[in-house]
CSV table of C-alpha atoms and ligand atoms in Angstrom, one decimal:
chain,number,residue,atom,x,y,z
A,1,UNK,CA,-0.2,0.1,-0.1
A,2,UNK,CA,1.2,3.6,-0.7
A,3,UNK,CA,2.2,5.7,1.9
A,4,UNK,CA,0.5,9.0,1.6
A,5,UNK,CA,2.7,12.1,2.2
A,6,UNK,CA,1.4,15.1,2.5
A,7,UNK,CA,3.7,17.7,1.2
A,8,UNK,CA,3.0,21.6,3.0
A,9,UNK,CA,6.5,23.7,1.4
A,10,UNK,CA,5.4,27.0,2.8
A,11,UNK,CA,7.1,30.0,2.4
A,12,UNK,CA,11.0,31.4,1.3
A,13,UNK,CA,13.7,28.4,1.3
A,14,UNK,CA,10.8,25.9,2.4
A,15,UNK,CA,9.8,24.5,-1.1
A,16,UNK,CA,13.5,24.5,-2.0
A,17,UNK,CA,14.5,22.6,0.3
A,18,UNK,CA,11.5,20.4,0.7
A,19,UNK,CA,11.7,19.7,-3.5
A,20,UNK,CA,15.5,18.0,-2.4
A,21,UNK,CA,14.0,16.2,0.4
A,22,UNK,CA,11.5,14.8,-2.2
A,23,UNK,CA,14.0,13.8,-4.4
A,24,UNK,CA,15.5,11.9,-1.9
A,25,UNK,CA,12.0,10.0,-0.9
A,26,UNK,CA,11.3,9.2,-4.7
A,27,UNK,CA,15.1,7.3,-4.9
A,28,UNK,CA,14.3,5.5,-1.7
A,29,UNK,CA,10.6,4.3,-3.2
A,30,UNK,CA,12.8,3.6,-6.5
A,31,UNK,CA,15.1,1.2,-4.5
A,32,UNK,CA,13.1,-0.2,-1.8
A,33,UNK,CA,9.9,-1.2,-3.8
A,34,UNK,CA,7.8,0.7,-1.6
A,35,UNK,CA,5.3,3.3,-3.3
A,36,UNK,CA,5.0,6.9,-1.8
A,37,UNK,CA,2.1,9.2,-2.9
A,38,UNK,CA,2.7,13.1,-2.6
A,39,UNK,CA,0.2,15.7,-2.5
A,40,UNK,CA,1.2,19.2,-2.1
A,41,UNK,CA,-0.5,21.9,-0.3
A,42,UNK,CA,-0.1,25.6,0.4
A,43,UNK,CA,0.2,26.8,3.8
A,44,UNK,CA,1.5,30.3,5.8
A,45,UNK,CA,2.2,33.2,3.6
A,46,UNK,CA,1.4,31.6,0.3
A,47,UNK,CA,-2.0,30.3,1.4
A,48,UNK,CA,-2.6,33.6,2.9
A,49,UNK,CA,-1.4,35.4,-0.4
A,50,UNK,CA,-3.6,32.8,-2.2
A,51,UNK,CA,-6.6,31.7,-0.1
A,52,UNK,CA,-6.6,34.5,2.3
A,53,UNK,CA,-6.0,32.1,5.2
A,54,UNK,CA,-2.6,30.7,6.5
A,55,UNK,CA,-4.3,26.8,7.1
A,56,UNK,CA,-6.9,26.6,4.2
A,57,UNK,CA,-9.7,23.9,4.8
A,58,UNK,CA,-8.6,21.7,1.9
A,59,UNK,CA,-4.6,21.8,3.7
A,60,UNK,CA,-5.8,20.7,7.2
A,61,UNK,CA,-8.2,18.1,5.2
A,62,UNK,CA,-5.2,16.6,3.4
A,63,UNK,CA,-3.0,16.5,6.2
A,64,UNK,CA,-5.2,15.0,8.7
A,65,UNK,CA,-5.9,12.2,5.9
A,66,UNK,CA,-2.4,11.8,5.5
A,67,UNK,CA,0.4,8.9,6.9
A,68,UNK,CA,2.6,11.8,7.3
A,69,UNK,CA,3.1,15.6,6.7
A,70,UNK,CA,6.6,16.9,5.2
A,71,UNK,CA,6.5,20.7,5.9
A,72,UNK,CA,9.3,23.3,4.8
A,73,UNK,CA,9.0,26.6,6.8
A,74,UNK,CA,6.6,29.3,6.9
A,75,UNK,CA,6.9,32.9,7.7
A,76,UNK,CA,7.4,36.4,5.5
A,77,UNK,CA,8.4,39.8,6.7
A,78,UNK,CA,5.8,41.3,4.3
A,79,UNK,CA,3.3,39.9,7.2
A,80,UNK,CA,5.5,41.3,10.0
A,81,UNK,CA,3.1,44.0,10.9
A,82,UNK,CA,0.0,41.9,11.3
A,83,UNK,CA,-1.3,40.5,14.8
A,84,UNK,CA,0.4,37.3,15.8
A,85,UNK,CA,-2.6,35.4,15.1
A,86,UNK,CA,-2.6,36.8,11.5
A,87,UNK,CA,0.5,35.6,10.7
A,88,UNK,CA,1.9,32.6,8.7
A,89,UNK,CA,3.7,30.9,12.0
A,90,UNK,CA,0.0,31.0,13.3
A,91,UNK,CA,-1.0,28.6,10.4
A,92,UNK,CA,1.8,26.3,11.5
A,93,UNK,CA,0.5,26.7,15.3
A,94,UNK,CA,-2.7,25.6,14.3
A,95,UNK,CA,-1.6,22.7,12.3
A,96,UNK,CA,0.5,21.3,14.9
A,97,UNK,CA,-2.3,21.9,17.4
A,98,UNK,CA,-4.8,19.8,15.2
A,99,UNK,CA,-2.3,17.2,14.4
A,100,UNK,CA,-1.8,16.8,18.2
A,101,UNK,CA,1.5,15.3,18.3
A,102,UNK,CA,2.9,15.4,21.9
A,103,UNK,CA,6.8,14.5,21.3
A,104,UNK,CA,9.2,16.6,19.8
A,105,UNK,CA,12.1,15.0,18.7
A,106,UNK,CA,15.5,16.9,17.6
A,107,UNK,CA,18.5,14.9,16.9
A,108,UNK,CA,21.4,17.0,17.4
A,109,UNK,CA,24.7,15.4,15.6
A,110,UNK,CA,28.3,16.3,15.2
A,111,UNK,CA,29.5,15.9,11.9
A,112,UNK,CA,33.2,15.6,12.0
A,113,UNK,CA,33.9,17.2,8.5
A,114,UNK,CA,31.7,20.5,10.0
A,115,UNK,CA,34.4,20.4,12.9
A,116,UNK,CA,35.5,24.4,12.2
A,117,UNK,CA,32.1,25.3,12.2
A,118,UNK,CA,31.4,24.4,15.6
A,119,UNK,CA,31.7,26.8,18.8
A,120,UNK,CA,33.3,23.6,20.0
A,121,UNK,CA,36.8,22.0,20.4
A,122,UNK,CA,36.5,18.6,18.7
A,123,UNK,CA,37.7,16.9,21.2
A,124,UNK,CA,34.8,17.6,23.4
A,125,UNK,CA,32.3,17.1,21.1
A,126,UNK,CA,33.6,14.1,19.2
A,127,UNK,CA,31.1,11.5,18.8
A,128,UNK,CA,28.3,13.4,20.0
A,129,UNK,CA,24.7,11.7,18.8
A,130,UNK,CA,22.3,13.1,20.8
A,131,UNK,CA,18.1,13.1,20.7
A,132,UNK,CA,16.1,15.6,22.6
A,133,UNK,CA,12.6,14.1,23.2
A,134,UNK,CA,10.9,17.2,24.5
A,135,UNK,CA,6.9,17.2,25.7
A,136,UNK,CA,5.3,19.6,23.5
A,137,UNK,CA,1.4,20.3,24.4
A,138,UNK,CA,2.3,20.9,28.0
A,139,UNK,CA,4.2,22.6,30.8
A,140,UNK,CA,4.9,26.0,31.4
A,141,UNK,CA,3.6,27.0,27.4
A,142,UNK,CA,0.0,26.0,27.9
A,143,UNK,CA,-0.7,26.2,31.9
A,144,UNK,CA,-3.7,27.9,33.3
A,145,UNK,CA,-4.0,30.7,34.8
A,146,UNK,CA,-1.4,32.5,33.3
A,147,UNK,CA,-1.8,36.8,32.7
A,148,UNK,CA,-1.4,39.8,34.1
A,149,UNK,CA,-2.6,41.4,37.1
A,150,UNK,CA,-4.7,44.5,36.6
A,151,UNK,CA,-1.9,46.6,38.1
A,152,UNK,CA,0.1,45.4,35.0
A,153,UNK,CA,3.2,45.2,37.3
A,154,UNK,CA,2.8,41.3,38.0
A,155,UNK,CA,2.5,39.0,35.5
A,156,UNK,CA,2.3,34.8,36.4
A,157,UNK,CA,2.4,31.6,34.3
A,158,UNK,CA,1.5,28.0,35.6
A,159,UNK,CA,4.0,25.0,35.3
A,160,UNK,CA,1.6,21.9,35.5
A,161,UNK,CA,2.1,18.3,34.6
A,162,UNK,CA,-0.2,15.3,34.9
A,163,UNK,CA,1.0,11.8,35.3
A,164,UNK,CA,-0.8,10.6,31.9
A,165,UNK,CA,1.3,13.6,29.9
A,166,UNK,CA,4.9,12.5,31.8
A,167,UNK,CA,3.9,8.8,30.9
A,168,UNK,CA,3.0,8.7,27.2
A,169,UNK,CA,6.2,11.1,26.5
A,170,UNK,CA,8.9,9.1,28.9
A,171,UNK,CA,7.5,5.8,27.0
A,172,UNK,CA,8.4,7.6,23.7
A,173,UNK,CA,12.1,8.5,25.1
A,174,UNK,CA,12.7,5.1,26.3
A,175,UNK,CA,11.4,3.6,22.8
A,176,UNK,CA,13.6,5.5,20.8
A,177,UNK,CA,16.6,4.6,23.5
A,178,UNK,CA,15.9,1.1,22.7
A,179,UNK,CA,16.6,1.5,19.1
A,180,UNK,CA,19.6,3.8,19.9
A,181,UNK,CA,22.6,3.2,22.6
A,182,UNK,CA,19.5,2.6,25.4
A,183,UNK,CA,20.2,5.3,27.6
A,184,UNK,CA,17.9,8.1,28.8
A,185,UNK,CA,18.9,11.2,30.7
A,186,UNK,CA,15.6,12.8,32.3
A,187,UNK,CA,16.1,16.2,32.8
A,188,UNK,CA,14.0,18.1,36.0
A,189,UNK,CA,14.6,20.5,38.4
A,190,UNK,CA,13.4,18.0,41.5
A,191,UNK,CA,15.7,20.0,43.5
A,192,UNK,CA,13.4,23.1,43.8
A,193,UNK,CA,10.2,22.1,41.5
A,194,UNK,CA,7.5,19.7,42.7
A,195,UNK,CA,6.2,19.4,39.0
A,196,UNK,CA,10.1,18.1,38.3
A,197,UNK,CA,9.6,15.5,41.5
A,198,UNK,CA,6.8,14.3,40.0
A,199,UNK,CA,8.5,13.9,36.8
A,200,UNK,CA,11.3,12.2,38.5
A,201,UNK,CA,9.3,9.7,40.2
A,202,UNK,CA,6.9,8.6,37.0
A,203,UNK,CA,10.0,8.4,34.7
A,204,UNK,CA,11.5,6.2,37.2
A,205,UNK,CA,8.4,4.1,37.7
A,206,UNK,CA,8.0,4.1,33.5
A,207,UNK,CA,11.1,3.0,33.0
A,208,UNK,CA,11.2,0.0,35.4
A,209,UNK,CA,9.3,-1.7,31.7
A,210,UNK,CA,12.7,-0.9,30.4
A,211,UNK,CA,15.0,-3.0,32.2
A,212,UNK,CA,17.5,-2.7,29.2
A,213,UNK,CA,17.6,0.9,28.8
A,214,UNK,CA,19.8,3.0,31.5
A,215,UNK,CA,18.2,5.5,33.2
A,216,UNK,CA,19.7,8.8,35.0
A,217,UNK,CA,18.4,11.6,36.1
A,218,UNK,CA,20.2,15.1,35.6
A,219,UNK,CA,19.6,18.2,36.8
A,220,UNK,CA,18.6,20.9,34.3
A,221,UNK,CA,21.4,22.9,35.1
A,222,UNK,CA,24.1,20.1,35.1
A,223,UNK,CA,22.5,18.7,31.6
A,224,UNK,CA,23.5,22.5,30.3
A,225,UNK,CA,26.7,22.3,31.4
A,226,UNK,CA,27.4,19.0,30.2
A,227,UNK,CA,25.8,19.7,26.8
A,228,UNK,CA,28.6,22.2,26.4
A,229,UNK,CA,31.3,20.0,28.2
A,230,UNK,CA,30.5,16.4,27.1
A,231,UNK,CA,27.8,16.0,24.9
A,232,UNK,CA,28.6,12.8,23.9
A,233,UNK,CA,27.9,11.3,27.1
A,234,UNK,CA,24.1,11.8,26.1
A,235,UNK,CA,22.1,9.6,24.1
A,236,UNK,CA,18.3,10.4,24.4
A,237,UNK,CA,17.8,13.3,26.6
A,238,UNK,CA,14.2,13.7,27.9
A,239,UNK,CA,12.7,17.0,29.1
A,240,UNK,CA,9.6,18.8,29.5
A,241,UNK,CA,8.6,22.0,27.3
A,242,UNK,CA,10.2,24.5,28.6
A,243,UNK,CA,13.7,22.9,29.6
A,244,UNK,CA,13.6,20.8,26.2
A,245,UNK,CA,12.8,24.0,24.2
A,246,UNK,CA,16.5,25.8,25.6
A,247,UNK,CA,18.3,22.4,25.7
A,248,UNK,CA,17.6,21.8,22.0
A,249,UNK,CA,18.8,24.8,20.8
A,250,UNK,CA,21.8,24.0,22.7
A,251,UNK,CA,22.3,20.9,21.6
A,252,UNK,CA,22.1,22.4,17.9
A,253,UNK,CA,25.0,24.3,18.2
A,254,UNK,CA,26.9,20.6,18.3
A,255,UNK,CA,26.0,20.4,14.4
A,256,UNK,CA,27.5,23.9,13.3
A,257,UNK,CA,24.6,25.2,11.2
A,258,UNK,CA,21.1,25.9,11.6
A,259,UNK,CA,20.3,24.2,7.6
A,260,UNK,CA,21.2,20.6,8.7
A,261,UNK,CA,18.6,20.2,11.5
A,262,UNK,CA,15.9,18.1,11.3
A,263,UNK,CA,12.3,17.6,13.6
A,264,UNK,CA,9.8,15.4,14.1
A,265,UNK,CA,6.8,15.7,16.1
A,266,UNK,CA,4.9,12.4,17.2
A,267,UNK,CA,2.2,11.0,19.1
A,268,UNK,CA,-1.0,12.4,17.6
A,269,UNK,CA,-2.9,11.7,14.8
A,270,UNK,CA,-0.4,12.1,12.0
A,271,UNK,CA,3.2,12.6,12.5
A,272,UNK,CA,5.0,16.2,11.5
A,273,UNK,CA,8.7,16.2,10.1
A,274,UNK,CA,9.8,19.8,9.5
A,275,UNK,CA,13.5,21.3,9.3
A,276,UNK,CA,14.5,23.1,12.6
A,277,UNK,CA,15.2,26.3,10.2
A,278,UNK,CA,12.4,29.0,9.1
A,279,UNK,CA,11.6,30.4,5.9
A,280,UNK,CA,15.1,32.4,5.6
A,281,UNK,CA,13.8,35.3,3.4
A,282,UNK,CA,17.4,36.6,3.3
A,283,UNK,CA,18.4,33.4,0.8
A,284,UNK,CA,15.1,32.6,-0.3
A,285,UNK,CA,14.9,32.2,-4.0
A,286,UNK,CA,18.6,32.1,-4.8
A,287,UNK,CA,19.5,28.5,-4.3
A,288,UNK,CA,21.3,29.1,-1.4
A,289,UNK,CA,19.5,27.4,1.0
A,290,UNK,CA,21.3,23.9,2.9
A,291,UNK,CA,18.8,20.9,2.1
A,292,UNK,CA,20.4,18.8,4.9
A,293,UNK,CA,17.4,19.6,7.6
A,294,UNK,CA,14.9,18.9,5.1
A,295,UNK,CA,16.6,15.5,3.7
A,296,UNK,CA,17.2,14.5,7.1
A,297,UNK,CA,13.5,15.3,8.5
A,298,UNK,CA,12.2,13.0,5.5
A,299,UNK,CA,14.7,9.9,7.0
A,300,UNK,CA,13.1,10.5,10.2
A,301,UNK,CA,9.9,10.2,8.3
A,302,UNK,CA,10.5,7.3,7.0
A,303,UNK,CA,12.0,5.7,10.1
A,304,UNK,CA,8.9,6.6,12.4
A,305,UNK,CA,5.7,6.8,9.7
A,306,UNK,CA,7.1,4.0,7.5
A,307,UNK,CA,9.2,1.3,9.6
A,308,UNK,CA,12.0,2.0,7.0
A,309,UNK,CA,14.5,1.8,9.5
A,310,UNK,CA,17.3,0.8,6.9
A,311,UNK,CA,16.4,3.8,4.4
A,312,UNK,CA,16.4,6.0,7.2
A,313,UNK,CA,19.9,5.0,8.1
A,314,UNK,CA,21.1,5.2,4.6
A,315,UNK,CA,20.1,8.7,4.1
A,316,UNK,CA,21.9,9.6,7.3
A,317,UNK,CA,25.1,7.9,6.0
A,318,UNK,CA,24.7,9.7,2.4
A,319,UNK,CA,24.6,12.8,4.1
A,320,UNK,CA,27.5,12.4,6.3
A,321,UNK,CA,29.4,11.2,3.3
A,322,UNK,CA,28.5,13.9,1.2
A,323,UNK,CA,29.8,16.4,3.7
A,324,UNK,CA,32.8,14.3,4.3
A,325,UNK,CA,34.0,14.3,0.5
A,326,UNK,CA,33.3,18.3,0.7
A,327,UNK,CA,30.0,18.8,-0.2
A,328,UNK,CA,28.9,22.7,0.9
A,329,UNK,CA,26.3,24.8,0.7
A,330,UNK,CA,27.2,28.0,1.5
A,331,UNK,CA,26.4,28.2,5.2
A,332,UNK,CA,28.8,25.3,5.6
A,333,UNK,CA,31.8,26.7,3.3
A,334,UNK,CA,34.8,27.9,4.4
A,335,UNK,CA,37.3,30.2,2.6
A,336,UNK,CA,38.4,28.5,-0.5
A,337,UNK,CA,35.6,25.6,-0.4
A,338,UNK,CA,33.3,25.2,-3.6
A,339,UNK,CA,29.7,26.2,-2.8
A,340,UNK,CA,26.9,24.0,-4.1
A,341,UNK,CA,23.5,25.1,-4.7
A,342,UNK,CA,20.4,23.7,-3.0
A,343,UNK,CA,20.2,21.5,-5.7
A,344,UNK,CA,23.5,20.4,-6.0
A,345,UNK,CA,23.4,19.5,-2.7
A,346,UNK,CA,20.3,17.4,-3.0
A,347,UNK,CA,22.4,15.7,-6.1
A,348,UNK,CA,25.3,15.3,-4.0
A,349,UNK,CA,23.4,13.4,-1.3
A,350,UNK,CA,21.5,11.6,-3.9
A,351,UNK,CA,24.9,10.4,-5.3
A,352,UNK,CA,25.9,9.3,-1.7
A,353,UNK,CA,22.9,7.3,-1.1
A,354,UNK,CA,23.9,5.0,-4.3
A,355,UNK,CA,27.5,4.6,-3.2
A,356,UNK,CA,26.1,3.5,0.5
A,357,UNK,CA,23.8,1.4,-0.8
A,358,UNK,CA,26.5,-0.3,-3.5
A,359,UNK,CA,28.8,-0.9,-0.9
A,360,UNK,CA,26.2,-2.7,1.5
A,361,UNK,CA,25.7,-4.6,-1.3
A,362,UNK,CA,29.4,-5.5,-2.0
A,363,UNK,CA,29.4,-6.3,1.6
A,364,UNK,CA,26.9,-9.0,1.8
A,365,UNK,CA,28.0,-10.2,-1.6
A,366,UNK,CA,31.5,-11.5,0.0
B,401,NAD,P1,15.8,31.4,9.8
B,401,NAD,O1,15.7,29.9,10.2
B,401,NAD,O2,14.4,31.7,8.8
B,401,NAD,O3,17.0,31.8,9.4
B,401,NAD,C1,18.1,32.4,10.2
B,401,NAD,C2,19.5,32.3,9.9
B,401,NAD,O4,19.5,31.0,9.3
B,401,NAD,C3,19.3,33.4,8.4
B,401,NAD,O5,20.7,34.1,7.8
B,401,NAD,C4,18.9,32.4,7.3
B,401,NAD,O6,19.6,32.7,5.6
B,401,NAD,C5,19.8,31.1,8.0
B,401,NAD,N1,19.4,29.7,7.7
B,401,NAD,C6,18.2,28.8,8.0
B,401,NAD,N2,18.1,28.3,7.4
B,401,NAD,C7,18.8,27.6,6.4
B,401,NAD,C8,19.2,26.8,5.4
B,401,NAD,N3,18.6,26.0,5.4
B,401,NAD,N4,20.1,27.2,4.9
B,401,NAD,C9,21.3,28.2,4.7
B,401,NAD,N5,20.7,29.0,5.7
B,401,NAD,C10,19.8,29.2,6.5
B,401,NAD,O7,14.9,32.3,11.3
B,401,NAD,P2,14.3,34.1,11.2
B,401,NAD,O8,15.1,34.5,10.0
B,401,NAD,O9,14.4,34.5,12.4
B,401,NAD,O10,12.7,33.7,10.3
B,401,NAD,C11,12.7,34.1,9.1
B,401,NAD,C12,11.2,33.7,8.9
B,401,NAD,O11,10.8,32.4,9.1
B,401,NAD,C13,10.1,34.5,10.0
B,401,NAD,O12,8.8,34.5,9.5
B,401,NAD,C14,10.1,33.2,11.2
B,401,NAD,O13,8.9,33.6,12.1
B,401,NAD,C15,10.1,32.3,10.4
B,401,NAD,N6,9.9,30.8,11.3
B,401,NAD,C16,9.4,29.8,10.6
B,401,NAD,C17,9.6,28.6,11.4
B,401,NAD,C18,9.1,27.4,10.9
B,401,NAD,O14,8.3,27.3,10.0
B,401,NAD,N7,8.9,26.1,11.5
B,401,NAD,C19,10.9,28.5,12.3
B,401,NAD,C20,11.2,29.7,12.3
B,401,NAD,C21,11.1,30.7,12.1
């Protein structure tokens, strides 16, 4: 049966990078025998321009009826003067809410060929390959009550978590760890916060069902320090909404460019895959965008929505190999490096994918 993928390329560099992700998915379909059917729909600024609303009914319906959604990016400066609810970004928030994913997954990988792009000394980050699992629908960002007191001089938010909210995201983290190096670091501030004490207790209980997964509890401040000094010591980091938001950005610096970071939001009606970067209006339409974040998001789609672990791993290897062989978009290029266009980078990764597959076949043949 064919896997229905709803493409929402969006604005700015969104369509450019999505096209390269689709190129790789088509290549995978050709070589794996799995069929993918793609349908493309407007969202964000492009939808406001064409249909008067950032998330048209037809787009939402297509997303809800798909097996997976692959999104580019939304946003354009011409909407900057509008109320937040009328901007393209509101469409993405509404989409995320409608799809209902509660676990946001963001890998952060150290790519040796990009060592010079990171702010770290190579010996500190060598081997770092971690996955942040962030609770996305609860905690401080959604807790009620929230607001300003009448005086305007006092404001308040509520940090609240229920056992159910913690259990379901903890399960995602432990399941992912099982597929990786079998370690979960649960991040909290249990020495100060009651919600963190509940978090710690529930995660400890849930982890008992995963005796093969090693669980440690780490205070968020210690985690921030360890991410900067010994990121390779982490495998899966399980975080609440606030801590995950902050630590995932910090972890992103390990990779060296915003353009290489993928994400997945899973656990709802339909899973959503998108690069971490925005629509980058400063480089849109110039062929300068790095498509790796979008291509790596497509690999996550294969892993989580299509049960195609082998093909996902091959894409990840192809990205590494393309980088190792010197393929660089402008954001990755150093002085004297040849700069590839978005399309050429997509092609370089597609060629590397062929090589990765060929090599595997020849190993098996020996
Ligand atoms: P941005 O991520 O679009 O760009 C930040 C910087 O990184 C820019 O200099 C850009 O050129 C560069 N960059 C980003 N992606 C790149 C890529 N793939 N290759 C090479 N360089 C890349 O963030 P911003 O400038 O703060 O926001 C621009 C617009 O995107 C805004 O409207 C914002 O609201 C929106 N936005 C959307 C999303 C999303 O759709 N998920 C996320 C963040 C920002």
